[in-house]
mmCIF file of C-alpha atoms in Angstrom:
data_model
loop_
_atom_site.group_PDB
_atom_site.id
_atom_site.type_symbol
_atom_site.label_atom_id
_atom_site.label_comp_id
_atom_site.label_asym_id
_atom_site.label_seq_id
_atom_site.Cartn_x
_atom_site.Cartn_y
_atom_site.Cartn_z
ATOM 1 C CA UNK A 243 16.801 3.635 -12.205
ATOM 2 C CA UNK A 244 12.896 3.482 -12.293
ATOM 3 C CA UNK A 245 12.437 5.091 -8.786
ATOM 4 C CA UNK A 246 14.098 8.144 -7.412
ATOM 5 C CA UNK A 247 15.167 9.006 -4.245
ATOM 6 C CA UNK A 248 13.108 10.903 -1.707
ATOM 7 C CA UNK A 249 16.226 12.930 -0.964
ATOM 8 C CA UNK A 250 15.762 14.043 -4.776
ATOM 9 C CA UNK A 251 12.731 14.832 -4.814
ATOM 10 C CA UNK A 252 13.090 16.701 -1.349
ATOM 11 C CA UNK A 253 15.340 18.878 -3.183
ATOM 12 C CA UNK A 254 13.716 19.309 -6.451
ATOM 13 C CA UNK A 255 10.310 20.652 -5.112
ATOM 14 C CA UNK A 256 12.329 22.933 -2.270
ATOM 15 C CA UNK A 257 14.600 24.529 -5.645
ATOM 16 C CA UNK A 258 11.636 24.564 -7.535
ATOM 17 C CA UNK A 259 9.543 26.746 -4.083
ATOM 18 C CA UNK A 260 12.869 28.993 -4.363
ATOM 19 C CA UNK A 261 12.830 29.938 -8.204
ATOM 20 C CA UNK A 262 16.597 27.523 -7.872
ATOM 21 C CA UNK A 263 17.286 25.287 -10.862
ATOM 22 C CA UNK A 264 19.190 22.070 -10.561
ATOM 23 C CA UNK A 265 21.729 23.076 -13.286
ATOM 24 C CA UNK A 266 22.209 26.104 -10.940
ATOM 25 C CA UNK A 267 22.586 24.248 -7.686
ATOM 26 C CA UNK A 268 24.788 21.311 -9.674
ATOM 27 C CA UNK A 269 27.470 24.897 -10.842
ATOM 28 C CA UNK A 270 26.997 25.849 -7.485
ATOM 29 C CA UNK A 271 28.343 22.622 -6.149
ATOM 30 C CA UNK A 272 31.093 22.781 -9.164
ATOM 31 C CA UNK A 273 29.182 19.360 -10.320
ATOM 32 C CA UNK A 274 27.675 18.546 -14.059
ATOM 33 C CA UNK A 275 23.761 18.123 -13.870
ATOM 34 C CA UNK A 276 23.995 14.495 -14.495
ATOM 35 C CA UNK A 277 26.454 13.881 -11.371
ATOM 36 C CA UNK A 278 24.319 16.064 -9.037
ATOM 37 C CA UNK A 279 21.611 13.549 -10.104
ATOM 38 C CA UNK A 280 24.120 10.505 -9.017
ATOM 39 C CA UNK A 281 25.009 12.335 -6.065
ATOM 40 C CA UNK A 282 21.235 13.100 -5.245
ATOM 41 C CA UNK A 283 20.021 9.730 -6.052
ATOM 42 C CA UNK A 284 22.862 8.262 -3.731
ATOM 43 C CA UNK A 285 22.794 10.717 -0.845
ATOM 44 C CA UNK A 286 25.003 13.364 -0.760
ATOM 45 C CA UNK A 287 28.084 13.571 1.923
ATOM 46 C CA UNK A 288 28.073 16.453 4.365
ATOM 47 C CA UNK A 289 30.066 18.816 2.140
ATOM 48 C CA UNK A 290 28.018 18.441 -0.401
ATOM 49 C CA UNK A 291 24.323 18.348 1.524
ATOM 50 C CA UNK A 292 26.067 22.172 2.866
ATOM 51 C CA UNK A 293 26.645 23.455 -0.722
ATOM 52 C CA UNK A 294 23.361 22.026 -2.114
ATOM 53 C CA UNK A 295 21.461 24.076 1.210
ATOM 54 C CA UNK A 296 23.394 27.090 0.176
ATOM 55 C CA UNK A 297 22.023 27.328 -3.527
ATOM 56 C CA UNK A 298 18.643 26.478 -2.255
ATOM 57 C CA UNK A 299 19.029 29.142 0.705
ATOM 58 C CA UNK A 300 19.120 27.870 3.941
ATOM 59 C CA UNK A 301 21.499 25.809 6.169
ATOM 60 C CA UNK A 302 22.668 22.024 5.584
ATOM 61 C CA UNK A 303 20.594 21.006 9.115
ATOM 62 C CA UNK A 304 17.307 22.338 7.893
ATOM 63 C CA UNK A 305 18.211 20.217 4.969
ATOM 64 C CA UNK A 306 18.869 17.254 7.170
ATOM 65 C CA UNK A 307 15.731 17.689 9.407
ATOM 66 C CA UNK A 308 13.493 18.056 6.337
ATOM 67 C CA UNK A 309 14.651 14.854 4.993
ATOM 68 C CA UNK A 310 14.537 12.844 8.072
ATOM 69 C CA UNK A 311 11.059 14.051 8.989
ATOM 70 C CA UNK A 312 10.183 13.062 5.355
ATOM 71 C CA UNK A 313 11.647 9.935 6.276
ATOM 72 C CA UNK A 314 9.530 9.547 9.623
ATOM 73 C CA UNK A 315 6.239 10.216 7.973
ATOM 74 C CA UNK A 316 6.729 7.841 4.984
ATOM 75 C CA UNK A 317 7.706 5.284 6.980
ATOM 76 C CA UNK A 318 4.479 5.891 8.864
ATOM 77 C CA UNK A 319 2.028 6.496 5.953
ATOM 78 C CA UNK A 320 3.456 4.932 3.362
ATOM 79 C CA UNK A 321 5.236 6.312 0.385
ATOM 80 C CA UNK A 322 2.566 8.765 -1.858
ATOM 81 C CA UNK A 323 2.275 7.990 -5.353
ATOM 82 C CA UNK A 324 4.394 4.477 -5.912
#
């Protein structure tokens, strides 16, 4: 797994903005670091896109809308960094 997802790093820099940990958002989620990273990398299913939102404090469609709008503008510029 050379790449990760932009879903991870979507989370990662919004915990990381919030003073939120992964480790605390994987307890949160009652999930071990390494399978929030599966989950993460994978896409998570509603439930779990809700519980991730509520250890990084806000709601699962803010979540959603981030992510797609990430999705919008990458497709149009291109990803950053790759």
């Amino acid at each position: 797994m050379s790449e990760w997802s932009d879903y991870r790093l979507m989370v990662r820099t919004m915990a990381k903005d919030n003073g939120v940990t992964l480790i605390s958002i994987a307890k949160h989620c009652g999930v071990s670091n390494r399978k929030l990273n599966q989950i993460l990398q994978a896409g998570p299913s509603k439930e779990q896109e809700e519980l991730i939102a509520e250890a990084l404090g806000c709601a699962g469609c803010d979540l959603a809308e981030i992510h797609r709008q990430m999705g919008e503008l990458s497709d149009k510029y291109g990803r950053v960094g790759v």
